[in-house]
XYZ file of C-alpha atoms in Angstrom:
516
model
C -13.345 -1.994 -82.519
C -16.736 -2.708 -81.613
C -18.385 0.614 -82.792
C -17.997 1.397 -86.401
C -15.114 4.096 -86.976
C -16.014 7.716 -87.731
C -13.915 10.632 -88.249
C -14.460 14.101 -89.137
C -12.566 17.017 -90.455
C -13.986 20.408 -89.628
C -12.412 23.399 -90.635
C -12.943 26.856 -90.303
C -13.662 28.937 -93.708
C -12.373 31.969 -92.321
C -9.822 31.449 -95.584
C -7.386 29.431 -97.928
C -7.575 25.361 -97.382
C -3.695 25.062 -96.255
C -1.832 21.869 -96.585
C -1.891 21.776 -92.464
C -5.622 21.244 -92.426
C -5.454 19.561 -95.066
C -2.873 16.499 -93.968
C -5.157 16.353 -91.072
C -8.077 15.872 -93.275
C -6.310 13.068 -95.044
C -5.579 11.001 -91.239
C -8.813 11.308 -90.798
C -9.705 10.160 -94.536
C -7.249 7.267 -94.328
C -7.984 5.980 -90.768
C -11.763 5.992 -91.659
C -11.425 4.194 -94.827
C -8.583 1.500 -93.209
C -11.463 0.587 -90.249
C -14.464 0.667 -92.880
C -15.808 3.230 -90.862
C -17.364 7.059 -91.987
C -15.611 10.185 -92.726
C -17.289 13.284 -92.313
C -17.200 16.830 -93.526
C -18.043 19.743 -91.099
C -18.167 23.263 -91.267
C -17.555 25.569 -87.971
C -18.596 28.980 -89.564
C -19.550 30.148 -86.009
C -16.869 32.843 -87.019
C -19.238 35.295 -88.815
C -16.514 38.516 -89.721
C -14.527 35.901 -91.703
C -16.343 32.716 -92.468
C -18.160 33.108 -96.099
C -19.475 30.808 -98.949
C -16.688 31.315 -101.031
C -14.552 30.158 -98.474
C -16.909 27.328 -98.079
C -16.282 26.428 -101.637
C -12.565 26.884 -101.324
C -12.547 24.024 -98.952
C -15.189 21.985 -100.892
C -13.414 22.103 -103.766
C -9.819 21.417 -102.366
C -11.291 18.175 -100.562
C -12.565 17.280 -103.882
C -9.937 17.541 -105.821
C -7.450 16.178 -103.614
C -9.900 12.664 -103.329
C -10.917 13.176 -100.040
C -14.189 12.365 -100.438
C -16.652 12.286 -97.758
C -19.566 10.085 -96.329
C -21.587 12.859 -94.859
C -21.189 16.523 -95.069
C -22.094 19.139 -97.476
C -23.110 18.329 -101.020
C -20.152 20.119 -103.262
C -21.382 23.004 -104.444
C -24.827 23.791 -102.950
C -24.247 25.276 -99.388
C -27.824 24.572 -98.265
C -27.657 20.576 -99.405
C -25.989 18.048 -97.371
C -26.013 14.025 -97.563
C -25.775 11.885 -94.257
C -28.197 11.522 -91.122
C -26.816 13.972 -89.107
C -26.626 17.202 -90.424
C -26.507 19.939 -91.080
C -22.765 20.265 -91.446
C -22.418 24.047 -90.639
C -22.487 25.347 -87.598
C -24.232 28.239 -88.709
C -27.848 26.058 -89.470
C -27.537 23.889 -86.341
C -27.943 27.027 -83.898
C -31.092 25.412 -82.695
C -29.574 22.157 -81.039
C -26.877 24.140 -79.370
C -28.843 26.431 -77.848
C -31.285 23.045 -77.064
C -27.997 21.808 -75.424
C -26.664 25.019 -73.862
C -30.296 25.348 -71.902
C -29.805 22.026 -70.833
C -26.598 22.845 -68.783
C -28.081 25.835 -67.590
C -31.291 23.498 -65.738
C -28.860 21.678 -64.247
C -26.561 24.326 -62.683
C -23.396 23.278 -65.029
C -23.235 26.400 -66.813
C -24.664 29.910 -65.969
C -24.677 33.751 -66.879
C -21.950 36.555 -67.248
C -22.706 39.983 -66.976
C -19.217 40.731 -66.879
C -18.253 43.610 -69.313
C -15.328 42.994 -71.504
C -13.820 46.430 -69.813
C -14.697 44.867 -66.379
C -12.445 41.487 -67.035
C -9.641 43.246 -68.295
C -9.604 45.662 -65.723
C -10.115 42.563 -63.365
C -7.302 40.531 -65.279
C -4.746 43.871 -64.593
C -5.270 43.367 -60.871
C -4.451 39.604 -60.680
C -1.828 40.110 -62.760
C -0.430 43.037 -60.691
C -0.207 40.927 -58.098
C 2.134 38.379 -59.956
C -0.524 35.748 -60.414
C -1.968 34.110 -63.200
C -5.520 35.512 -64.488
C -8.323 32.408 -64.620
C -12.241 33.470 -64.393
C -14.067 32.407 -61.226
C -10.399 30.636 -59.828
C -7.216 31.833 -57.642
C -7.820 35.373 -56.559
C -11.065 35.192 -58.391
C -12.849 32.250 -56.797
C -16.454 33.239 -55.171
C -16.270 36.323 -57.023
C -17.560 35.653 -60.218
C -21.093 35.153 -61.986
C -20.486 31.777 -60.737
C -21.843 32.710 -57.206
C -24.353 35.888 -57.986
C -26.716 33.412 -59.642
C -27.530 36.053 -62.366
C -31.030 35.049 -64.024
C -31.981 35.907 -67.334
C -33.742 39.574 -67.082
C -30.131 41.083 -68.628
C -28.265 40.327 -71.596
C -25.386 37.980 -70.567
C -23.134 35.466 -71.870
C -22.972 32.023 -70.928
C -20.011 30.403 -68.970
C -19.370 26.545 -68.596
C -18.667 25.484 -64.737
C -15.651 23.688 -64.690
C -14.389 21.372 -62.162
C -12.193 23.046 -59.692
C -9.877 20.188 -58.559
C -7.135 17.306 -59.218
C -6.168 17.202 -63.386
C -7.767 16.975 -66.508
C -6.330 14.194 -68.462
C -6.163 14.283 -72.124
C -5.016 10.147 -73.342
C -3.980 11.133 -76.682
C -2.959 8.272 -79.695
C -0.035 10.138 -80.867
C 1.513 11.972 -77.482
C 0.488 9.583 -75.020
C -1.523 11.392 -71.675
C -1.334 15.280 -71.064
C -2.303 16.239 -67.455
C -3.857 19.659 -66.584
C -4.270 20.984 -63.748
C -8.302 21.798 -63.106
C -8.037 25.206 -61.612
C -5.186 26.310 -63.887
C -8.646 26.450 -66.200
C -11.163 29.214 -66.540
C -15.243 28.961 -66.445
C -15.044 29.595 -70.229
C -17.223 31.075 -72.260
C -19.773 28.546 -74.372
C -22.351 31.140 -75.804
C -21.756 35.195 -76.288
C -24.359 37.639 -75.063
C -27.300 37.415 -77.159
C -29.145 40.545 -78.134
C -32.209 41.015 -75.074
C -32.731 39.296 -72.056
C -33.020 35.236 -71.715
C -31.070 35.199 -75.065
C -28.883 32.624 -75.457
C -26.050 34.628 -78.623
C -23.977 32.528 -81.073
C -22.479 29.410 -79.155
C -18.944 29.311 -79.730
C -16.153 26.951 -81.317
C -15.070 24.662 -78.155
C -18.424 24.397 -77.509
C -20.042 23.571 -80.963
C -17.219 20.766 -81.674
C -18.442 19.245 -78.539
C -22.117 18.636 -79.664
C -21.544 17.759 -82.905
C -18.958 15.240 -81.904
C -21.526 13.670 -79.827
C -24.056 14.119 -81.824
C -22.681 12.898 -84.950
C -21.263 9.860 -83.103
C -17.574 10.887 -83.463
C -15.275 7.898 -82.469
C -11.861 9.556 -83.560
C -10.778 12.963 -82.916
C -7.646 13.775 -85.454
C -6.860 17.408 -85.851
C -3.542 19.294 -85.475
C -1.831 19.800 -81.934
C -2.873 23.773 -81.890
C -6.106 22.200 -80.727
C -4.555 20.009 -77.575
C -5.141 23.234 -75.187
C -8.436 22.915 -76.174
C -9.311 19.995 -74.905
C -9.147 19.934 -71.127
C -11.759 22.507 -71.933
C -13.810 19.776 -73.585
C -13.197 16.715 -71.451
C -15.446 18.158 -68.866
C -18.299 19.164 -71.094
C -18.750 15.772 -72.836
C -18.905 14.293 -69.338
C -21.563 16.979 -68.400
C -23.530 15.755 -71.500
C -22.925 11.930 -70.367
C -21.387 10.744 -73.543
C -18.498 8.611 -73.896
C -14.809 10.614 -75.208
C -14.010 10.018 -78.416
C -10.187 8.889 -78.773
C -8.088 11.747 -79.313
C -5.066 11.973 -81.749
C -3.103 15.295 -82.351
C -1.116 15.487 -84.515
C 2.479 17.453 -84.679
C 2.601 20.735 -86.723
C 4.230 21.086 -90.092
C 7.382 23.456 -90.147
C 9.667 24.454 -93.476
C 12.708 21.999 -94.683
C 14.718 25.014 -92.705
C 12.621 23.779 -88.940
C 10.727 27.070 -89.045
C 7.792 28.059 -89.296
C 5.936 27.037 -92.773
C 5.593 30.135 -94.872
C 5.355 31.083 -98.561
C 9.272 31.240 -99.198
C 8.755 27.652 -98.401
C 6.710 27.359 -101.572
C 2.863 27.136 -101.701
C 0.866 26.946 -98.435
C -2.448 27.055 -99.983
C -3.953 23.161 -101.627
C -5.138 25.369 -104.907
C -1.604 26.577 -105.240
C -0.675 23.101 -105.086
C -3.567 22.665 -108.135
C -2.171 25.652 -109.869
C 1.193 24.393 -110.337
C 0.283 21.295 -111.841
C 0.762 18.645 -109.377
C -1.414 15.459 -108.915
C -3.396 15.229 -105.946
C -1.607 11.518 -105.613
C 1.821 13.457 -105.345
C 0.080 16.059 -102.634
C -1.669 12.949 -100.913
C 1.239 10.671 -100.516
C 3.703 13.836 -99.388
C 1.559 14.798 -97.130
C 0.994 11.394 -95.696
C 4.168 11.105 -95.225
C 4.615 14.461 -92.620
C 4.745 12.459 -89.229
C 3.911 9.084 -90.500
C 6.335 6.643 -91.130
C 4.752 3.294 -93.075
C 5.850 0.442 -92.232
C 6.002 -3.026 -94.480
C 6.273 -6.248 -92.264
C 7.536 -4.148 -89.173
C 9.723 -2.429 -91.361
C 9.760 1.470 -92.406
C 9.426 1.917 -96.092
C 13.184 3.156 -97.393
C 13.635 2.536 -100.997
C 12.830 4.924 -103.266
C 9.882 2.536 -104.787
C 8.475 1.724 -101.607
C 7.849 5.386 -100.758
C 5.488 5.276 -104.025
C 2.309 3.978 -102.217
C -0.913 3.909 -103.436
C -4.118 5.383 -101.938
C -4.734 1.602 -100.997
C -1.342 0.564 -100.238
C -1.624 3.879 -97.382
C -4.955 2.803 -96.467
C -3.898 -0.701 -95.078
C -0.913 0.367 -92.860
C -1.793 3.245 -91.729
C -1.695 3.520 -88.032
C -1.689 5.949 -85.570
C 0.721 4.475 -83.468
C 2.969 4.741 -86.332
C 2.928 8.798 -86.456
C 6.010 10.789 -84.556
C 5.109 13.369 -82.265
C 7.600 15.979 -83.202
C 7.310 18.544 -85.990
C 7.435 17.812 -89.110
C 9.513 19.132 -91.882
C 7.690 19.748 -95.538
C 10.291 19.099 -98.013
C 9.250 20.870 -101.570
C 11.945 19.271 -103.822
C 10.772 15.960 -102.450
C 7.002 16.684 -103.270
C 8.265 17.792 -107.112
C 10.163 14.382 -107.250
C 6.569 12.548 -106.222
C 5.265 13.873 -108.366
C 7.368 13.696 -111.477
C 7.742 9.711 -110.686
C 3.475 9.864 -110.270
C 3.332 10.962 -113.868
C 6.012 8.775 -115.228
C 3.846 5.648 -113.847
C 0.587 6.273 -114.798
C -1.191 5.374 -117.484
C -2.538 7.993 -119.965
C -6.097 7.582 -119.024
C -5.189 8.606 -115.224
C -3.347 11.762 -116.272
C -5.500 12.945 -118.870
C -8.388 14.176 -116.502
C -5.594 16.255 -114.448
C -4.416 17.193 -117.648
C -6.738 18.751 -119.513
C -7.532 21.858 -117.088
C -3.890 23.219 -118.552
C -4.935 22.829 -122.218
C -6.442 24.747 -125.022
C -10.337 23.672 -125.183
C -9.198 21.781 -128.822
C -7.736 19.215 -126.185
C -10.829 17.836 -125.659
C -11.901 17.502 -129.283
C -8.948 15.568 -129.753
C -9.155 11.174 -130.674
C -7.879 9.319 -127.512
C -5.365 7.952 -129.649
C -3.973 11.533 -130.080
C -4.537 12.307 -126.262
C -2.418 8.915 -125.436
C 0.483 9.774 -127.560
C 0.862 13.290 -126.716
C 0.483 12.940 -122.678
C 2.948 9.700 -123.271
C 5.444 11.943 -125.390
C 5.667 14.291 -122.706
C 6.007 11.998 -119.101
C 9.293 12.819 -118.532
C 7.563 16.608 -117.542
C 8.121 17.011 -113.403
C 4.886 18.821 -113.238
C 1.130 18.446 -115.583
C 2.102 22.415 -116.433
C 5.515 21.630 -117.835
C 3.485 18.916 -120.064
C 1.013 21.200 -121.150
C 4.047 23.721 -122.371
C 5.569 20.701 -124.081
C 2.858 20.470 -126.272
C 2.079 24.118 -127.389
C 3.484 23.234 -130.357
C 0.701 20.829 -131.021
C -2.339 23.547 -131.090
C -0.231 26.797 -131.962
C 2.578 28.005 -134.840
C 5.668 29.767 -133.482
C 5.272 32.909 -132.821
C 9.243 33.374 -132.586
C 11.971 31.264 -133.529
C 15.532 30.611 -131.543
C 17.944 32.743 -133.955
C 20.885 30.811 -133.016
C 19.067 27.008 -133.416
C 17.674 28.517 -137.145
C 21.500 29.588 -137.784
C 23.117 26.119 -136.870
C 20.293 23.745 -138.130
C 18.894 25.495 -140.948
C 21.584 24.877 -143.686
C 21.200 24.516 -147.168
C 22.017 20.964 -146.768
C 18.880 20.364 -144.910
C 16.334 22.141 -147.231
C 15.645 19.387 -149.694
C 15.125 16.797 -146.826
C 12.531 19.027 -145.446
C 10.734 19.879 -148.547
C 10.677 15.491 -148.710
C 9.087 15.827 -144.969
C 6.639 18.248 -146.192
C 5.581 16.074 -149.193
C 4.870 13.201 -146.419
C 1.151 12.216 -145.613
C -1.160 9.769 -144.136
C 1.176 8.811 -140.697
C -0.836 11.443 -138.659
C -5.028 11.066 -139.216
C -6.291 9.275 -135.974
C -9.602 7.781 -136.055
C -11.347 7.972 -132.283
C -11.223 5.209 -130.201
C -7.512 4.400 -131.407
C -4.685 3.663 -128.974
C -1.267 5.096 -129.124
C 1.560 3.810 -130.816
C 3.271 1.953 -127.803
C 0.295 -0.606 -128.176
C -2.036 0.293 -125.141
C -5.458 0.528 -126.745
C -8.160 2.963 -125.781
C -11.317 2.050 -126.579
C -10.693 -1.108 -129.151
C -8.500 -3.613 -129.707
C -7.564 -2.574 -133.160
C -6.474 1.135 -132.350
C -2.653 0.362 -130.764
C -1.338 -1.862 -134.240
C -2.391 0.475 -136.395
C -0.887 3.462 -134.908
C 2.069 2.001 -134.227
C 1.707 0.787 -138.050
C 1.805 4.789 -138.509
C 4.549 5.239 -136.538
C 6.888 2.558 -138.308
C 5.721 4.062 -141.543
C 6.761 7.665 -140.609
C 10.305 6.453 -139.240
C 11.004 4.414 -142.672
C 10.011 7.369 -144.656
C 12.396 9.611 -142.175
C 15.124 7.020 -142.722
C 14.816 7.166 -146.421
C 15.042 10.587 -146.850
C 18.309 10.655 -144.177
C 19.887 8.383 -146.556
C 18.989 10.437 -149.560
C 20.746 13.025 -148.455
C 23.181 11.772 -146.026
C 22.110 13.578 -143.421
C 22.360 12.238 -139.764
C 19.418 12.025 -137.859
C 19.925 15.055 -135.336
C 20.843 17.152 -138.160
C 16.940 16.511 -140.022
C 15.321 16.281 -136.404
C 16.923 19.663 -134.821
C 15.699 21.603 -138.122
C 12.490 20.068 -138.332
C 12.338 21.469 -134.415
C 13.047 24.586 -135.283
C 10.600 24.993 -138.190
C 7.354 23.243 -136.279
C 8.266 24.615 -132.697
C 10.291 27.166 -132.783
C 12.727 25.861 -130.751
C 15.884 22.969 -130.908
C 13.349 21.481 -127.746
C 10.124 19.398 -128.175
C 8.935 15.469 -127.534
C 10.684 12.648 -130.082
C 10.543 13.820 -133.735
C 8.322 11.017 -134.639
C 5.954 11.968 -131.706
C 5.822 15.965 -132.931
C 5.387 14.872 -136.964
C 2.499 13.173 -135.935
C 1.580 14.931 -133.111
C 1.242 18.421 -135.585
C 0.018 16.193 -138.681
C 0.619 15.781 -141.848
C -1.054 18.997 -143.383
C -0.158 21.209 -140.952
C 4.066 20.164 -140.668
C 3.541 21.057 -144.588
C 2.080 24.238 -143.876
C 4.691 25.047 -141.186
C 7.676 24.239 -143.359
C 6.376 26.457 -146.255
C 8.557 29.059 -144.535
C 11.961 27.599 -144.736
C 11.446 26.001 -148.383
């Protein structure tokens, strides 16, 4: 390509970010970054009942936390701030140039005022109708009647109308469905600016229109946006030719229905990308499922089947991802298979990677807490399918039972078992972590010293534990599943060498004060 790549994503914040826009945002993302090209973020808040900062935010915030991070757009956070050359990135603050551009068509006769009344057109568009045809402004029944022809000038409030061609087809050469013809009078004059307030004004330009100029003007290579938007686009052809600009390459892309083929809806599970947040899922897992609605990877000319190729990383998606590679049909989101991504996600990364995602889901003590501590208890609980399910395996680090399972204290807590936990309760030193200390599987955190010793504490802990089995001649569930019950509450919790020194010395003595 000999122009660098750029691609945009420009949604509406008229409400939630859904995973829709939000899979588009992430073609865009990945086809910039594969061509070393720019991805931008755009605002169209030329919607003004429902477009508001807060949704603004919403959106800011989604893209941020689901990595899509972008070259130019707004800066996160402060609505009036943007980085890159060309903005700004909201419609809303770039009413100026469109009005610039929308006088421009008007000088040279390729757009003009509308006086027509709302009540006028619709009583206009009952008579076509009547009369079994199909209502288009200023063509069929309507041509040399409209606006078009009465050469209104600008001593009366009016909106502004685009002057389309009236003959042979629009053709829209699309990267994913290949060329969509439209007929050129099946099309009407549309409407590029509403009726400003006094005469000569030109009122709030309006979406088809605005995409069009900042495309150009932002020097938009790749168009990538969902296939609701393909009827759009015959409208647009023509007005990028009536600015003299060069299309950009178009690529829509299919719509994303339930597992069931209908329509995606919340009895399909979350819709929303902070729902997706909410429940504790990694923005890998959300980023990899939905790269994988309508695009199939492919390794050496080969789709991706096993189970281990389908776990690709941000780079591995990066390099093959290709348009030509995406299916034009619907595509089916698939909730169970998002969990599994995500539970594999968590099993494979290290503890450094989860802890971030982590910590929003635990008490604020989390983050007074050694690394070495961190890395044992986010290593304990990887087996979780979701960062939530961690975070309620280790309550039992940062609170005492409130309750305790009456049947689990009935079986475990025999009189058999007391003495061995009164020996537990007497143990000390295998749980004081020193910052900068690695867990006990070896991986170090800040220093080279941190993984031997704690794994020095662990080997410590499970000879005492042994000892005291053998003392008593008690098997190892018997100690474990009462120790469980006393610390957690529960028969359920990480390894018991993992929740001893996940709880501490001090405070497993305190918690076992109870039962002795």
């Amino acid at each position: 390509m000999s122009r660098q790549v750029v691609t945009r994503f420009a949604p509406s914040p008229t409400g939630m970010l859904h995973i829709g826009g939000v899979r588009t945002a992430l073609f865009s993302w990945l086809f910039a970054r594969k061509h070393g090209g720019r991805f931008i973020l755009r605002i169209e808040d030329t919607d003004l009942s429902r477009s508001t900062d807060d949704n603004i935010r919403i959106i800011e915030d989604g893209m941020a936390w689901c990595g899509l991070t972008w070259d130019e757009g707004p800066v996160l956070g402060d609505p009036g701030s943007w980085k890159g050359p060309n903005g700004p990135y909201r419609q809303m603050q770039r009413m100026e140039l469109y009005r610039a551009k929308i006088q421009e068509l008007l000088d040279k006769g390729l757009a003009y005022r509308c006086r027509c009344s709302r009540a006028a057109i619709e009583e206009r568009r009952k008579t076509v109708e009547a009369a079994g045809k199909v209502f288009q402004y200023n063509r069929g029944m309507d041509r040399g009647k409209g606006c078009a022809d009465a050469g209104h000038d600008a001593s009366e409030p009016a909106a502004i109308r685009f002057r389309m061609p009236e003959d042979g087809d629009i053709v829209v050469a699309d990267l994913i469905k290949g060329d969509t013809r439209f007929p050129a009078d099946s099309l009407d004059d549309w409407i590029i600016a509403r009726t400003g307030e006094g005469p000569g004004d030109i009122g709030v330009p309006t979406y088809n229109f605005c995409v069009v100029v900042d495309d150009t003007d932002m020097e938009v290579t790749h168009v990538i946006r969902g296939d609701d938007h393909l009827n759009n686009t015959p409208k647009q052809i023509p007005l990028f030719a009536a600015f003299g600009t060069g299309l950009p390459a178009f690529a829509h892309v299919p719509m994303i229905l339930g597992a069931d083929g209908a329509k995606l809806s919340k009895r399909h599970g979350a819709t929303s990308i902070t729902e997706y947040q909410a429940m504790g899922l990694l923005p890998s897992a959300v980023r990899l499922a939905l790269a994988r609605l309508s695009w199939t990877p492919k390794i050496d000319g080969r789709a991706v089947e096993s189970a281990e190729e389908e776990l690709l990383t941000d780079e591995q998606m990066i390099q093959l991802f290709d348009l030509a590679d995406c299916q034009k049909s619907a595509a089916r989101f698939d909730m169970d298979k998002l969990q599994w991504l995500n539970q594999k996600l968590i099993q494979r990364s290290p503890w450094q990677e989860l802890e971030p995602h982590l910590r929003p889901f635990m008490p604020e003590s989390w983050t007074s807490k050694p690394d070495a501590w961190k890395a044992q208890a986010i290593q304990a609980t990887q087996k979780g399918k979701s960062l939530t399910d961690m975070a309620e395996a280790l309550r039992f680090a940062f609170e005492r039972p409130a309750a305790f399972d009456e049947k689990a204290v009935e079986k475990f807590m025999t009189p058999a078992v007391k003495p061995a936990l009164r020996e537990v309760a007497a143990l000390t030193g295998y749980g004081h972590y020193s910052p900068g200390l690695a867990n006990r599987t070896g991986r170090e955190a800040d220093g080279p010293k941190g993984g031997a010793q704690e794994e020095h504490r662990h080997e410590a802990l499970e000879a005492a534990f042994t000892a005291i089995l053998e003392r008593h001649g008690l098997k190892t569930k018997d100690l474990a599943q009462a120790l469980r019950v006393a610390l957690c509450g529960s028969p359920v919790s990480p390894g018991i060498y993992d929740t001893l020194m996940l709880v501490g010395p001090d405070e497993v003595a305190a918690r076992l004060q109870r039962w002795l």
